[in-house]
Short mmCIF file of C-alpha atoms in Angstrom, two decimals:
data_model
loop_
_atom_site.label_atom_id
_atom_site.label_comp_id
_atom_site.label_asym_id
_atom_site.label_seq_id
_atom_site.Cartn_x
_atom_site.Cartn_y
_atom_site.Cartn_z
CA MET B 28 14.07 10.98 -14.64
CA ASN B 29 16.80 13.37 -13.45
CA GLN B 30 14.78 15.05 -10.69
CA PRO B 31 13.97 12.61 -7.88
CA ALA B 32 12.29 15.50 -6.06
CA GLY B 33 9.55 14.97 -8.69
CA PHE B 34 7.90 13.00 -5.90
CA GLU B 35 6.47 16.42 -5.15
CA GLY B 36 4.49 17.51 -8.18
CA GLY B 37 5.52 14.85 -10.71
CA ARG B 38 3.36 12.18 -12.30
CA LEU B 39 3.33 9.83 -9.34
CA LEU B 40 2.32 6.15 -9.15
CA VAL B 41 1.26 4.79 -5.74
CA VAL B 42 1.51 0.99 -5.51
CA ALA B 43 -0.11 -1.49 -3.09
CA PHE B 44 -0.63 -5.25 -3.18
CA GLU B 45 -2.82 -7.60 -1.20
CA GLY B 46 -1.24 -10.49 0.66
CA TRP B 47 2.22 -10.77 2.17
CA ASN B 48 2.91 -7.02 1.78
CA ASP B 49 -0.37 -5.89 3.35
CA ALA B 50 -0.66 -6.53 7.10
CA GLY B 51 -3.93 -5.18 8.43
CA GLU B 52 -4.95 -4.38 4.84
CA ALA B 53 -3.22 -1.06 5.48
CA ALA B 54 -1.47 -0.62 2.13
CA THR B 55 -4.46 -1.55 -0.01
CA GLY B 56 -6.72 0.45 2.30
CA ALA B 57 -4.69 3.58 1.62
CA ALA B 58 -4.56 2.88 -2.13
CA LYS B 59 -8.30 2.25 -2.35
CA LEU B 60 -9.02 5.52 -0.55
CA LEU B 61 -6.94 7.37 -3.15
CA VAL B 62 -8.76 5.62 -5.98
CA GLU B 63 -12.12 6.59 -4.49
CA ARG B 64 -11.17 10.19 -3.74
CA LEU B 65 -9.69 10.74 -7.21
CA GLY B 66 -12.25 8.81 -9.24
CA LEU B 67 -9.54 6.82 -11.02
CA VAL B 68 -10.28 4.30 -13.76
CA GLU B 69 -8.28 1.36 -15.08
CA ILE B 70 -5.87 2.26 -17.87
CA ALA B 71 -3.72 -0.90 -17.91
CA GLY B 72 -3.87 -4.38 -16.45
CA VAL B 73 -2.30 -7.82 -16.58
CA ASP B 74 -3.79 -11.08 -17.84
CA PRO B 75 -4.45 -13.01 -14.60
CA GLU B 76 -4.11 -16.36 -16.39
CA LEU B 77 -0.38 -15.70 -16.77
CA TYR B 78 0.47 -14.89 -13.18
CA PHE B 79 -2.03 -16.29 -10.68
CA ASP B 80 -2.76 -19.70 -9.17
CA TYR B 81 -6.47 -19.64 -8.52
CA GLN B 82 -6.22 -22.32 -5.84
CA PHE B 83 -3.98 -19.93 -3.91
CA THR B 84 -5.67 -16.62 -4.81
CA ARG B 85 -9.25 -17.56 -5.59
CA PRO B 86 -11.74 -15.56 -7.64
CA THR B 87 -14.66 -14.18 -5.64
CA VAL B 88 -18.32 -13.82 -6.45
CA VAL B 89 -19.90 -10.42 -5.75
CA LEU B 90 -23.33 -8.86 -6.05
CA GLY B 91 -23.28 -5.86 -8.38
CA ASP B 92 -25.31 -2.65 -8.16
CA ASP B 93 -27.59 -4.11 -10.83
CA GLY B 94 -28.42 -7.08 -8.61
CA MET B 95 -26.47 -9.51 -10.78
CA ARG B 96 -23.83 -11.81 -9.33
CA ARG B 97 -20.48 -11.83 -11.11
CA LEU B 98 -16.98 -13.21 -10.69
CA GLU B 99 -14.04 -10.99 -9.84
CA TRP B 100 -10.65 -12.44 -10.72
CA PRO B 101 -7.38 -11.65 -8.96
CA GLY B 102 -5.13 -9.36 -10.96
CA ALA B 103 -3.30 -6.06 -10.96
CA SER B 104 -4.25 -2.80 -12.64
CA ILE B 105 -2.92 0.72 -13.04
CA LEU B 106 -5.66 3.29 -12.54
CA GLY B 107 -5.39 6.83 -13.84
CA PRO B 108 -7.33 10.11 -13.71
CA THR B 109 -10.35 10.93 -15.83
CA GLY B 110 -10.34 14.62 -15.00
CA VAL B 111 -13.66 14.22 -13.16
CA PRO B 112 -13.03 13.13 -9.52
CA ALA B 113 -15.82 10.99 -8.08
CA ASP B 114 -15.64 12.27 -4.50
CA ASP B 115 -16.46 15.67 -3.04
CA ASP B 116 -13.47 15.40 -0.69
CA GLN B 117 -10.67 16.06 -3.14
CA VAL B 118 -7.04 15.11 -2.90
CA THR B 119 -5.16 18.37 -3.38
CA GLY B 120 -1.56 19.48 -3.64
CA PRO B 121 1.25 19.23 -6.19
CA GLY B 122 0.60 16.52 -8.75
CA ALA B 123 -2.81 15.52 -7.38
CA ALA B 124 -4.48 15.74 -10.79
CA LYS B 125 -1.82 13.42 -12.27
CA LEU B 126 -1.77 10.81 -9.51
CA HIS B 127 -1.98 7.15 -10.58
CA VAL B 128 -2.51 4.05 -8.44
CA LEU B 129 -1.44 0.46 -9.04
CA ILE B 130 -3.37 -2.04 -6.95
CA GLY B 131 -3.59 -5.80 -7.15
CA ALA B 132 -2.92 -9.20 -5.64
CA GLU B 133 0.57 -10.59 -5.26
CA PRO B 134 1.14 -13.04 -8.15
CA ALA B 135 1.94 -16.73 -7.73
CA ARG B 136 4.31 -17.13 -10.69
CA SER B 137 6.46 -15.31 -13.26
CA TRP B 138 7.31 -12.39 -11.00
CA LYS B 139 9.94 -10.99 -13.35
CA GLY B 140 7.55 -10.93 -16.28
CA PHE B 141 4.77 -9.53 -14.08
CA ALA B 142 6.98 -6.68 -12.87
CA ALA B 143 8.33 -5.96 -16.34
CA GLU B 144 4.81 -5.73 -17.79
CA LEU B 145 3.61 -3.31 -15.13
CA VAL B 146 6.74 -1.16 -15.31
CA ASP B 147 6.30 -0.99 -19.11
CA SER B 148 2.75 0.24 -18.50
CA ALA B 149 4.10 2.84 -16.06
CA LEU B 150 6.55 4.06 -18.70
CA THR B 151 3.71 4.29 -21.23
CA ALA B 152 1.76 6.41 -18.72
CA ASP B 153 4.82 8.72 -18.36
CA ILE B 154 5.16 7.96 -14.65
CA ASP B 155 7.94 10.07 -13.09
CA ALA B 156 8.26 8.35 -9.72
CA ILE B 157 6.80 5.48 -7.70
CA VAL B 158 5.78 5.20 -4.04
CA LEU B 159 5.35 1.61 -2.88
CA LEU B 160 3.09 1.06 0.15
CA GLY B 161 3.53 -1.92 2.44
CA ALA B 162 2.60 -3.00 5.96
CA MET B 163 4.19 -5.59 8.22
CA LEU B 164 3.38 -7.18 11.55
CA ALA B 165 5.69 -5.80 14.24
CA ASP B 166 6.23 -5.35 17.97
CA ALA B 167 4.25 -2.11 17.93
CA PRO B 168 1.82 -1.08 20.69
CA HIS B 169 -1.60 -0.17 19.31
CA THR B 170 -1.84 2.69 21.81
CA ARG B 171 1.01 4.66 20.22
CA PRO B 172 1.32 6.28 16.77
CA LEU B 173 2.22 3.52 14.31
CA ALA B 174 5.64 3.99 12.78
CA VAL B 175 6.22 4.14 9.01
CA PHE B 176 9.70 3.38 7.70
CA ALA B 177 10.64 5.12 4.45
CA SER B 178 13.53 3.83 2.36
CA SER B 179 14.96 3.95 -1.14
CA GLU B 180 17.76 2.23 -3.04
CA ASN B 181 18.18 5.40 -5.12
CA PRO B 182 20.87 7.72 -3.67
CA GLU B 183 19.36 10.83 -5.29
CA VAL B 184 15.96 10.02 -3.81
CA ARG B 185 17.51 9.52 -0.37
CA ALA B 186 19.22 12.90 -0.61
CA ALA B 187 16.13 14.70 -1.95
CA LEU B 188 13.58 13.21 0.46
CA GLY B 189 15.76 12.57 3.49
CA VAL B 190 14.95 8.86 3.68
CA GLU B 191 17.18 5.93 4.54
CA ARG B 192 18.50 2.91 2.72
CA SER B 193 17.06 -0.33 4.06
CA SER B 194 19.50 -2.74 5.68
CA TYR B 195 17.07 -5.67 5.46
CA GLU B 196 18.29 -8.97 4.02
CA GLY B 197 15.95 -11.90 3.46
CA PRO B 198 12.81 -12.94 1.58
CA VAL B 199 10.94 -10.17 -0.24
CA GLY B 200 7.53 -9.58 -1.74
CA ILE B 201 6.43 -8.30 -5.12
CA LEU B 202 6.96 -4.67 -4.01
CA SER B 203 10.73 -5.20 -3.89
CA VAL B 204 10.71 -6.83 -7.32
CA LEU B 205 8.75 -3.93 -8.80
CA ALA B 206 11.04 -1.39 -7.17
CA ASP B 207 14.11 -3.13 -8.57
CA GLN B 208 12.63 -3.28 -12.07
CA ALA B 209 11.53 0.37 -11.97
CA GLU B 210 14.93 1.61 -10.83
CA ARG B 211 16.59 -0.37 -13.63
CA VAL B 212 14.60 1.55 -16.26
CA GLY B 213 15.13 4.93 -14.60
CA ILE B 214 11.96 5.42 -12.54
CA PRO B 215 12.97 6.44 -8.99
CA THR B 216 11.17 4.72 -6.13
CA VAL B 217 10.59 5.07 -2.42
CA SER B 218 9.04 2.42 -0.15
CA LEU B 219 6.82 3.14 2.86
CA TRP B 220 6.23 0.33 5.37
CA ALA B 221 3.79 0.70 8.27
CA SER B 222 4.24 -1.31 11.46
CA VAL B 223 1.02 -3.12 12.45
CA PRO B 224 0.65 -4.60 15.98
CA HIS B 225 1.13 -8.34 15.54
CA TYR B 226 -1.17 -9.23 18.44
CA VAL B 227 -4.18 -7.59 16.77
CA HIS B 228 -5.66 -10.20 14.48
CA ASN B 229 -8.73 -8.32 13.29
CA ALA B 230 -8.18 -6.62 9.93
CA PRO B 231 -8.41 -4.01 8.59
CA SER B 232 -6.30 -1.63 10.66
CA PRO B 233 -7.50 1.94 9.96
CA LYS B 234 -4.80 3.33 12.25
CA ALA B 235 -2.12 1.85 9.98
CA VAL B 236 -3.91 3.27 6.91
CA LEU B 237 -3.76 6.71 8.55
CA ALA B 238 -0.05 6.29 9.25
CA LEU B 239 0.71 5.47 5.61
CA LEU B 240 -1.37 8.36 4.31
CA GLY B 241 0.37 10.76 6.69
CA LYS B 242 3.81 9.67 5.51
CA LEU B 243 2.71 9.87 1.87
CA GLU B 244 1.56 13.45 2.45
CA GLU B 245 4.85 14.30 4.17
CA LEU B 246 6.95 13.11 1.22
CA THR B 247 4.78 14.40 -1.63
CA GLY B 248 3.07 17.55 -0.38
CA LEU B 249 -0.36 16.07 -1.12
CA SER B 250 -3.36 16.68 1.12
CA ILE B 251 -5.57 13.60 1.41
CA PRO B 252 -9.01 13.88 3.06
CA ARG B 253 -9.47 11.18 5.69
CA GLY B 254 -13.24 10.81 5.65
CA SER B 255 -14.29 8.51 8.49
CA LEU B 256 -10.79 7.08 8.97
CA GLU B 257 -10.04 9.07 12.13
CA ALA B 258 -13.20 7.80 13.81
CA ASP B 259 -12.60 4.28 12.51
CA ALA B 260 -9.07 4.30 13.93
CA GLN B 261 -10.32 5.47 17.31
CA ALA B 262 -12.97 2.74 17.36
CA TRP B 263 -10.34 0.15 16.35
CA GLU B 264 -8.05 1.22 19.20
CA GLN B 265 -10.91 1.13 21.69
CA GLY B 266 -11.82 -2.36 20.50
CA VAL B 267 -8.28 -3.59 21.15
CA ASP B 268 -8.34 -1.86 24.55
CA ALA B 269 -11.48 -3.83 25.40
CA LEU B 270 -9.84 -7.11 24.39
CA ALA B 271 -6.77 -6.32 26.48
CA ALA B 272 -8.91 -5.46 29.49
CA ASP B 273 -10.19 -9.06 29.50
CA ASP B 274 -6.76 -10.62 28.90
CA GLU B 275 -4.11 -10.01 31.57
CA GLU B 276 -1.37 -11.58 29.47
CA MET B 277 -2.11 -9.30 26.51
CA ALA B 278 -2.36 -6.25 28.76
CA GLY B 279 1.01 -7.04 30.31
CA TYR B 280 2.59 -7.53 26.91
CA ILE B 281 1.20 -4.22 25.64
CA ALA B 282 2.58 -2.47 28.73
CA GLN B 283 6.03 -3.91 27.94
CA LEU B 284 5.81 -2.64 24.36
CA GLU B 285 4.75 0.82 25.56
CA GLN B 286 7.70 0.97 27.97
CA ALA B 287 10.10 -0.09 25.24
CA ARG B 288 8.70 2.45 22.82
#
């Protein structure tokens, strides 16, 4: 693609993975909200037998709407539009009707093959650009707006969207592998990472989900209805306030983070 600004109005793929990349379930929470709002359906997926260790990422048993219990296996799927959104609160803005979502669990093996298969599926779906959502534990006070760092290895994307190039060196998750593979075949990418307070152990973190959605809107021009997220985030913050009120050490630490911020 020659127009990295296609992040606004192009055929966009939003990516999120459970596990190492998903503190507070913020990335997958944002992706699942998009899937629900847009009524997306699976158009491509991987064979979990090739990429997952079931002792590490176990299948789960769930009760279906029909009352039957069934197994759900870890995997990764690209979901695309049907033209009939399932939710009354619509995602609107440039490219909303063409938005795709890739959601899954981080694989245990064959990361190169896993990434190559999903990027091939993205090419088949004529994806123009990719936004990768992640969340990490950080020294962030829960009482302040949670920061989202946007970066790209693509110089044209950085110029078009005004984002930075990450200076991080060290271990990476599957998001970095996918971004590298996508850039190699000509699909521009940008990564959004939310900072989740490391002292808050109860997931999910609706405040971090809100932060990611806000940054996604800023970069793409989309408008994403929040539903109950605002109220959920307020309740989450109040819950952490209550915990801190009973823990002088935590309260003191939060005060230090607020002063630093």
